[in-house]
């Protein structure tokens, strides 16, 4: 199983990190402990969204689409932000 996930900085709540991994728990621990350069300056972070995929290829494609396409990221971000308000 592979996961596409979104982290939100608690330091700057307008900052989100998008990634993929085969081990979501391990990767979140790496982010939270400052092992990941991309998120280190934005700690602490929280996991606000994830999707699961059967293959690495599918997960990487989805991650790429989320990162590169505003038409994909904007509705997802709106959904995430709305869910955080409730």
Short mmCIF file of C-alpha atoms in Angstrom, two decimals:
data_model
loop_
_atom_site.label_atom_id
_atom_site.label_comp_id
_atom_site.label_asym_id
_atom_site.label_seq_id
_atom_site.Cartn_x
_atom_site.Cartn_y
_atom_site.Cartn_z
CA UNK A 1 0.00 0.00 0.00
CA UNK A 2 1.20 3.52 -0.84
CA UNK A 3 -0.06 6.79 0.58
CA UNK A 4 -0.33 10.35 -0.70
CA UNK A 5 -0.51 12.72 2.24
CA UNK A 6 -0.76 16.37 3.18
CA UNK A 7 0.84 17.94 6.24
CA UNK A 8 -0.02 21.35 7.64
CA UNK A 9 2.38 23.48 9.65
CA UNK A 10 1.08 24.54 13.05
CA UNK A 11 3.63 27.36 12.96
CA UNK A 12 2.26 28.75 9.69
CA UNK A 13 -1.19 27.29 9.04
CA UNK A 14 -1.19 28.47 5.42
CA UNK A 15 1.76 26.17 4.65
CA UNK A 16 1.10 22.64 3.40
CA UNK A 17 3.45 19.84 2.40
CA UNK A 18 2.41 17.16 -0.10
CA UNK A 19 4.18 13.82 -0.34
CA UNK A 20 3.91 10.07 -0.87
CA UNK A 21 5.28 7.06 0.99
CA UNK A 22 4.78 3.33 1.49
CA UNK A 23 4.93 3.80 5.30
CA UNK A 24 2.82 6.73 6.45
CA UNK A 25 3.51 6.34 10.17
CA UNK A 26 7.30 6.17 9.71
CA UNK A 27 7.29 9.13 7.32
CA UNK A 28 5.20 11.26 9.68
CA UNK A 29 7.66 10.51 12.49
CA UNK A 30 10.53 11.57 10.21
CA UNK A 31 8.77 14.84 9.43
CA UNK A 32 7.86 15.50 13.07
CA UNK A 33 11.36 14.85 14.36
CA UNK A 34 13.00 17.28 11.92
CA UNK A 35 14.65 14.62 9.74
CA UNK A 36 13.06 16.00 6.55
CA UNK A 37 14.71 19.20 5.32
CA UNK A 38 11.56 20.36 3.48
CA UNK A 39 9.46 20.50 6.63
CA UNK A 40 12.07 21.21 9.31
CA UNK A 41 11.54 24.99 9.31
CA UNK A 42 7.76 24.57 9.61
CA UNK A 43 7.59 22.30 12.66
CA UNK A 44 5.42 21.28 14.29
CA UNK A 45 3.30 19.72 11.55
CA UNK A 46 0.14 17.67 11.59
CA UNK A 47 -1.27 15.15 9.16
CA UNK A 48 -4.45 16.66 7.72
CA UNK A 49 -5.18 14.37 4.78
CA UNK A 50 -4.16 11.12 3.14
CA UNK A 51 -5.24 8.78 0.36
CA UNK A 52 -4.19 5.16 -0.14
CA UNK A 53 -3.11 3.50 -3.39
CA UNK A 54 -2.26 -0.06 -4.35
CA UNK A 55 0.81 0.85 -6.38
CA UNK A 56 3.71 3.25 -6.12
CA UNK A 57 3.04 4.39 -9.68
CA UNK A 58 -0.54 5.43 -8.86
CA UNK A 59 0.53 7.25 -5.71
CA UNK A 60 3.38 9.10 -7.43
CA UNK A 61 1.07 10.15 -10.26
CA UNK A 62 -1.50 11.51 -7.80
CA UNK A 63 1.22 13.29 -5.79
CA UNK A 64 2.53 14.88 -8.98
CA UNK A 65 -0.95 16.00 -10.01
CA UNK A 66 -1.59 17.56 -6.60
CA UNK A 67 1.74 19.39 -6.62
CA UNK A 68 1.62 20.63 -10.22
CA UNK A 69 -2.02 21.33 -10.89
CA UNK A 70 -3.87 24.16 -9.21
CA UNK A 71 -7.12 22.73 -10.54
CA UNK A 72 -6.42 19.57 -8.53
CA UNK A 73 -4.85 21.16 -5.44
CA UNK A 74 -7.33 24.03 -4.90
CA UNK A 75 -10.49 21.91 -4.45
CA UNK A 76 -8.55 19.47 -2.27
CA UNK A 77 -7.16 22.30 -0.15
CA UNK A 78 -10.66 23.79 0.22
CA UNK A 79 -11.96 20.41 1.37
CA UNK A 80 -9.11 20.05 3.87
CA UNK A 81 -9.57 23.57 5.24
CA UNK A 82 -13.34 23.07 5.57
CA UNK A 83 -12.84 19.82 7.45
CA UNK A 84 -10.42 21.54 9.84
CA UNK A 85 -13.05 24.15 10.72
CA UNK A 86 -15.59 21.61 11.97
#
